[in-house]
Amino acid sequence: MKTILELLESSSPNDNSKGFNKLLKKQFIRNPELKIFLHNKNRQLVGDFLLNYEYFTSNNISAIHQFILQNLSNTDKLFVSDLIDFAVDYQLPIPVRQCYCLLERFGDDDDYPQISFLNYLLVNKPAVDCKKLERLLNNIIDNKRCSIYAQLRASILLYELNQKKRYVFNVIAYTQIDDACKILLDNILSNIQETKIHRAYGSILNQISKDRLTLIYPISNCGLSPKQSSLILNSYK
């Protein structure tokens, strides 16, 4: 009978699937075994394991952290996205400057690592290179090739950096363009409450995200003018 590692290293997709399912059920994995698995050629398998295994020890997490730091420049974008998602889930520090390049890539294939890194920034709120970070985030907002979900995250981060109301206009406008943005906004407000946008506009944003308030134009007591909001909405038609 093949061992788990033999199944995972097999060229047979059926063997890989069996090995993956057996590995997920193990309640203890030694670091030497873990390190061998992390270097498996099937990056999707490795990423799925990192995001679904429930029994990592502190030693396992330390080894995975070192692996993440060594692989942030991997050319497999989905794999890099999984690595950053793991760092977010386990609150692991990653070199922010090294990941700035992820914010400079535009297009459907680049959305995954870009969004993962934006999630990392939302949770960790780094204060380094603020001017450069502002420029990169504004590029995401201005570039139509970026997904609206990346743009919503970028707008929240920009308000965190400079408290300019136009980024609140953006957030509200995105929720009027795509209902999925309301769900995303609700998740962000629920899970990351210590943000400046939450403290300043949490009440109205919570109402919008939970469909308790649907706007054609933002209400006046939010400090957002109909003209400014209309310009944002019209730019996405």
C-alpha positions as a Markdown table, in Angstrom:
| # | Residue | x | y | z |
|---|---|---|---|---|
| 1 | Met | 0.0 | 0.0 | 0.0 |
| 2 | Lys | 1.4 | 3.4 | -0.9 |
| 3 | Thr | 2.2 | 6.0 | 1.8 |
| 4 | Ile | 0.6 | 9.4 | 1.8 |
| 5 | Leu | 3.7 | 11.0 | 0.3 |
| 6 | Glu | 3.9 | 8.3 | -2.4 |
| 7 | Leu | 0.3 | 9.0 | -3.3 |
| 8 | Leu | 0.9 | 12.8 | -3.4 |
| 9 | Glu | 4.1 | 12.4 | -5.5 |
| 10 | Ser | 2.4 | 10.0 | -8.0 |
| 11 | Ser | 1.7 | 11.2 | -11.5 |
| 12 | Ser | -1.8 | 9.8 | -11.1 |
| 13 | Pro | -4.5 | 12.4 | -10.3 |
| 14 | Asn | -6.5 | 9.7 | -8.6 |
| 15 | Asp | -3.5 | 8.9 | -6.3 |
| 16 | Asn | -3.0 | 12.6 | -5.6 |
| 17 | Ser | -6.7 | 12.9 | -4.6 |
| 18 | Lys | -6.4 | 9.9 | -2.2 |
| 19 | Gly | -3.2 | 11.2 | -0.7 |
| 20 | Phe | -4.7 | 14.7 | -0.2 |
| 21 | Asn | -7.8 | 13.3 | 1.6 |
| 22 | Lys | -5.7 | 11.1 | 3.8 |
| 23 | Leu | -3.4 | 14.0 | 4.7 |
| 24 | Leu | -6.4 | 16.2 | 5.7 |
| 25 | Lys | -7.5 | 13.6 | 8.2 |
| 26 | Lys | -4.2 | 13.3 | 9.9 |
| 27 | Gln | -4.3 | 15.1 | 13.3 |
| 28 | Phe | -0.5 | 15.4 | 13.5 |
| 29 | Ile | 2.0 | 16.1 | 10.8 |
| 30 | Arg | 5.8 | 16.1 | 11.5 |
| 31 | Asn | 7.7 | 19.0 | 10.1 |
| 32 | Pro | 10.0 | 16.9 | 7.9 |
| 33 | Glu | 6.9 | 15.3 | 6.3 |
| 34 | Leu | 5.2 | 18.7 | 6.0 |
| 35 | Lys | 8.3 | 20.3 | 4.3 |
| 36 | Ile | 8.4 | 17.5 | 1.7 |
| 37 | Phe | 4.7 | 18.0 | 1.0 |
| 38 | Leu | 5.1 | 21.8 | 0.7 |
| 39 | His | 7.5 | 21.3 | -2.2 |
| 40 | Asn | 5.0 | 19.0 | -4.1 |
| 41 | Lys | 4.9 | 20.0 | -7.8 |
| 42 | Asn | 1.1 | 20.2 | -7.6 |
| 43 | Arg | 0.8 | 23.8 | -6.3 |
| 44 | Gln | -3.0 | 23.7 | -6.3 |
| 45 | Leu | -2.9 | 20.7 | -4.0 |
| 46 | Val | -0.5 | 22.4 | -1.6 |
| 47 | Gly | -2.6 | 25.6 | -1.6 |
| 48 | Asp | -5.8 | 23.6 | -0.9 |
| 49 | Phe | -4.2 | 21.8 | 1.9 |
| 50 | Leu | -2.9 | 25.0 | 3.6 |
| 51 | Leu | -6.3 | 26.5 | 3.5 |
| 52 | Asn | -8.3 | 23.4 | 4.6 |
| 53 | Tyr | -6.1 | 21.5 | 7.1 |
| 54 | Glu | -7.3 | 22.1 | 10.7 |
| 55 | Tyr | -4.6 | 20.6 | 12.9 |
| 56 | Phe | -1.5 | 22.7 | 12.4 |
| 57 | Thr | 0.8 | 22.9 | 15.4 |
| 58 | Ser | 2.8 | 26.1 | 16.2 |
| 59 | Asn | 5.9 | 24.3 | 14.8 |
| 60 | Asn | 4.0 | 23.6 | 11.6 |
| 61 | Ile | 2.9 | 27.2 | 11.3 |
| 62 | Ser | 6.5 | 28.4 | 11.8 |
| 63 | Ala | 7.8 | 26.1 | 9.1 |
| 64 | Ile | 5.0 | 27.2 | 6.7 |
| 65 | His | 5.8 | 30.8 | 7.5 |
| 66 | Gln | 9.4 | 30.3 | 6.3 |
| 67 | Phe | 8.1 | 28.6 | 3.2 |
| 68 | Ile | 5.7 | 31.5 | 2.5 |
| 69 | Leu | 8.6 | 34.0 | 2.8 |
| 70 | Gln | 10.6 | 32.0 | 0.3 |
| 71 | Asn | 7.8 | 31.7 | -2.3 |
| 72 | Leu | 6.1 | 35.1 | -2.5 |
| 73 | Ser | 7.8 | 35.6 | -5.9 |
| 74 | Asn | 6.5 | 32.3 | -7.3 |
| 75 | Thr | 5.2 | 32.7 | -10.8 |
| 76 | Asp | 2.1 | 30.7 | -10.0 |
| 77 | Lys | -0.3 | 33.5 | -9.1 |
| 78 | Leu | -3.0 | 31.3 | -7.6 |
| 79 | Phe | -0.4 | 29.7 | -5.4 |
| 80 | Val | 0.9 | 33.1 | -4.1 |
| 81 | Ser | -2.7 | 34.0 | -3.4 |
| 82 | Asp | -3.1 | 30.9 | -1.2 |
| 83 | Leu | 0.1 | 31.7 | 0.6 |
| 84 | Ile | -1.0 | 35.2 | 1.4 |
| 85 | Asp | -4.5 | 34.0 | 2.5 |
| 86 | Phe | -2.7 | 31.6 | 4.9 |
| 87 | Ala | -0.7 | 34.5 | 6.3 |
| 88 | Val | -3.9 | 36.5 | 6.8 |
| 89 | Asp | -5.7 | 33.5 | 8.5 |
| 90 | Tyr | -2.8 | 32.9 | 10.9 |
| 91 | Gln | -1.7 | 36.5 | 11.4 |
| 92 | Leu | 1.8 | 36.0 | 10.0 |
| 93 | Pro | 4.0 | 38.9 | 9.0 |
| 94 | Ile | 5.1 | 39.1 | 5.3 |
| 95 | Pro | 7.4 | 41.8 | 3.7 |
| 96 | Val | 4.9 | 44.4 | 2.5 |
| 97 | Arg | 7.4 | 46.1 | 0.1 |
| 98 | Gln | 8.1 | 42.8 | -1.6 |
| 99 | Cys | 4.4 | 42.4 | -2.3 |
| 100 | Tyr | 3.8 | 45.8 | -3.7 |
| 101 | Cys | 4.4 | 44.3 | -7.2 |
| 102 | Leu | 1.1 | 42.4 | -6.7 |
| 103 | Leu | -0.7 | 45.7 | -6.7 |
| 104 | Glu | 0.9 | 46.7 | -10.0 |
| 105 | Arg | -0.5 | 43.8 | -12.0 |
| 106 | Phe | -3.8 | 44.3 | -13.8 |
| 107 | Gly | -6.1 | 41.8 | -15.4 |
| 108 | Asp | -8.3 | 38.8 | -14.6 |
| 109 | Asp | -5.5 | 36.4 | -13.9 |
| 110 | Asp | -3.9 | 38.8 | -11.4 |
| 111 | Asp | -7.0 | 39.4 | -9.3 |
| 112 | Tyr | -6.4 | 36.6 | -6.9 |
| 113 | Pro | -3.0 | 37.6 | -5.5 |
| 114 | Gln | -3.9 | 41.3 | -5.7 |
| 115 | Ile | -7.1 | 40.8 | -3.7 |
| 116 | Ser | -5.3 | 38.5 | -1.2 |
| 117 | Phe | -2.7 | 41.2 | -0.6 |
| 118 | Leu | -5.4 | 43.9 | -0.2 |
| 119 | Asn | -7.0 | 41.7 | 2.4 |
| 120 | Tyr | -3.6 | 41.4 | 4.2 |
| 121 | Leu | -3.3 | 45.2 | 4.2 |
| 122 | Leu | -6.8 | 45.6 | 5.5 |
| 123 | Val | -6.0 | 43.4 | 8.5 |
| 124 | Asn | -2.5 | 44.7 | 9.2 |
| 125 | Lys | -2.7 | 48.4 | 8.1 |
| 126 | Pro | 1.0 | 48.9 | 7.4 |
| 127 | Ala | 2.3 | 52.5 | 7.7 |
| 128 | Val | 5.4 | 52.0 | 5.5 |
| 129 | Asp | 5.8 | 53.9 | 2.2 |
| 130 | Cys | 2.4 | 55.5 | 2.5 |
| 131 | Lys | 2.9 | 57.7 | -0.6 |
| 132 | Lys | 3.9 | 54.8 | -2.8 |
| 133 | Leu | 1.0 | 52.7 | -1.4 |
| 134 | Glu | -1.5 | 55.5 | -2.0 |
| 135 | Arg | -0.3 | 55.7 | -5.6 |
| 136 | Leu | -0.6 | 51.9 | -6.1 |
| 137 | Leu | -4.1 | 51.8 | -4.6 |
| 138 | Asn | -5.2 | 54.8 | -6.7 |
| 139 | Asn | -4.0 | 53.0 | -9.8 |
| 140 | Ile | -6.3 | 50.1 | -8.9 |
| 141 | Ile | -9.3 | 52.4 | -8.5 |
| 142 | Asp | -8.5 | 54.1 | -11.8 |
| 143 | Asn | -7.8 | 51.0 | -13.9 |
| 144 | Lys | -10.9 | 49.4 | -15.5 |
| 145 | Arg | -9.1 | 46.1 | -15.8 |
| 146 | Cys | -9.1 | 45.7 | -12.0 |
| 147 | Ser | -12.1 | 44.0 | -10.5 |
| 148 | Ile | -14.6 | 46.2 | -8.6 |
| 149 | Tyr | -13.9 | 44.0 | -5.5 |
| 150 | Ala | -10.3 | 45.0 | -5.6 |
| 151 | Gln | -11.3 | 48.6 | -6.0 |
| 152 | Leu | -13.7 | 48.5 | -3.0 |
| 153 | Arg | -10.9 | 47.2 | -0.8 |
| 154 | Ala | -8.4 | 49.8 | -2.2 |
| 155 | Ser | -10.9 | 52.6 | -1.4 |
| 156 | Ile | -11.2 | 51.5 | 2.2 |
| 157 | Leu | -7.5 | 51.3 | 2.5 |
| 158 | Leu | -7.0 | 54.8 | 1.0 |
| 159 | Tyr | -9.5 | 56.3 | 3.4 |
| 160 | Glu | -7.5 | 54.6 | 6.2 |
| 161 | Leu | -4.4 | 56.4 | 4.9 |
| 162 | Asn | -5.7 | 59.9 | 4.2 |
| 163 | Gln | -9.4 | 60.2 | 5.3 |
| 164 | Lys | -10.5 | 61.8 | 2.0 |
| 165 | Lys | -14.3 | 61.5 | 1.5 |
| 166 | Arg | -14.0 | 60.7 | -2.1 |
| 167 | Tyr | -13.0 | 57.2 | -1.1 |
| 168 | Val | -16.2 | 56.8 | 0.8 |
| 169 | Phe | -18.1 | 58.0 | -2.3 |
| 170 | Asn | -16.3 | 55.1 | -4.1 |
| 171 | Val | -17.3 | 52.5 | -1.6 |
| 172 | Ile | -21.0 | 53.5 | -1.7 |
| 173 | Ala | -21.0 | 53.7 | -5.5 |
| 174 | Tyr | -19.6 | 50.2 | -5.8 |
| 175 | Thr | -22.4 | 48.8 | -3.6 |
| 176 | Gln | -24.9 | 50.5 | -6.0 |
| 177 | Ile | -23.2 | 48.9 | -9.1 |
| 178 | Asp | -22.9 | 45.3 | -7.8 |
| 179 | Asp | -24.9 | 43.7 | -5.0 |
| 180 | Ala | -22.0 | 41.4 | -4.3 |
| 181 | Cys | -20.1 | 44.5 | -3.1 |
| 182 | Lys | -22.7 | 44.8 | -0.3 |
| 183 | Ile | -21.8 | 41.4 | 0.9 |
| 184 | Leu | -18.1 | 42.1 | 0.7 |
| 185 | Leu | -18.6 | 45.4 | 2.6 |
| 186 | Asp | -20.6 | 43.7 | 5.3 |
| 187 | Asn | -17.8 | 41.1 | 5.7 |
| 188 | Ile | -15.2 | 43.8 | 6.0 |
| 189 | Leu | -17.2 | 45.9 | 8.4 |
| 190 | Ser | -18.0 | 42.8 | 10.5 |
| 191 | Asn | -14.5 | 41.3 | 10.7 |
| 192 | Ile | -12.3 | 44.4 | 10.6 |
| 193 | Gln | -14.0 | 47.0 | 12.8 |
| 194 | Glu | -10.9 | 49.0 | 13.9 |
| 195 | Thr | -10.8 | 51.1 | 10.7 |
| 196 | Lys | -11.2 | 54.8 | 10.3 |
| 197 | Ile | -13.9 | 54.4 | 7.7 |
| 198 | His | -15.8 | 52.2 | 10.2 |
| 199 | Arg | -15.5 | 54.8 | 12.9 |
| 200 | Ala | -16.5 | 57.7 | 10.7 |
| 201 | Tyr | -19.2 | 56.1 | 8.5 |
| 202 | Gly | -19.9 | 52.7 | 10.1 |
| 203 | Ser | -23.6 | 53.4 | 10.7 |
| 204 | Ile | -24.6 | 54.3 | 7.1 |
| 205 | Leu | -22.2 | 51.7 | 5.5 |
| 206 | Asn | -23.7 | 49.0 | 7.7 |
| 207 | Gln | -27.2 | 50.0 | 6.6 |
| 208 | Ile | -26.2 | 49.9 | 3.0 |
| 209 | Ser | -24.3 | 46.6 | 3.2 |
| 210 | Lys | -27.3 | 44.9 | 4.9 |
| 211 | Asp | -29.7 | 46.2 | 2.3 |
| 212 | Arg | -31.5 | 48.3 | 5.0 |
| 213 | Leu | -30.8 | 51.4 | 2.9 |
| 214 | Thr | -30.6 | 51.5 | -0.9 |
| 215 | Leu | -29.4 | 54.7 | -2.4 |
| 216 | Ile | -29.7 | 56.4 | -5.8 |
| 217 | Tyr | -27.6 | 59.2 | -4.3 |
| 218 | Pro | -26.0 | 59.1 | -0.8 |
| 219 | Ile | -28.0 | 61.0 | 1.8 |
| 220 | Ser | -26.9 | 64.5 | 2.7 |
| 221 | Asn | -26.0 | 63.9 | 6.4 |
| 222 | Cys | -23.3 | 61.5 | 5.3 |
| 223 | Gly | -21.5 | 64.5 | 3.8 |
| 224 | Leu | -21.5 | 63.0 | 0.2 |
| 225 | Ser | -22.8 | 65.2 | -2.6 |
| 226 | Pro | -25.2 | 63.8 | -5.2 |
| 227 | Lys | -23.0 | 65.4 | -8.0 |
| 228 | Gln | -19.8 | 63.6 | -6.8 |
| 229 | Ser | -21.6 | 60.3 | -6.4 |
| 230 | Ser | -23.3 | 60.6 | -9.7 |
| 231 | Leu | -20.0 | 61.1 | -11.5 |
| 232 | Ile | -18.6 | 57.9 | -9.9 |
| 233 | Leu | -21.7 | 55.9 | -10.9 |
| 234 | Asn | -21.7 | 57.2 | -14.4 |
| 235 | Ser | -18.1 | 56.3 | -14.9 |
| 236 | Tyr | -19.1 | 52.6 | -14.6 |
| 237 | Lys | -21.9 | 52.6 | -17.1 |
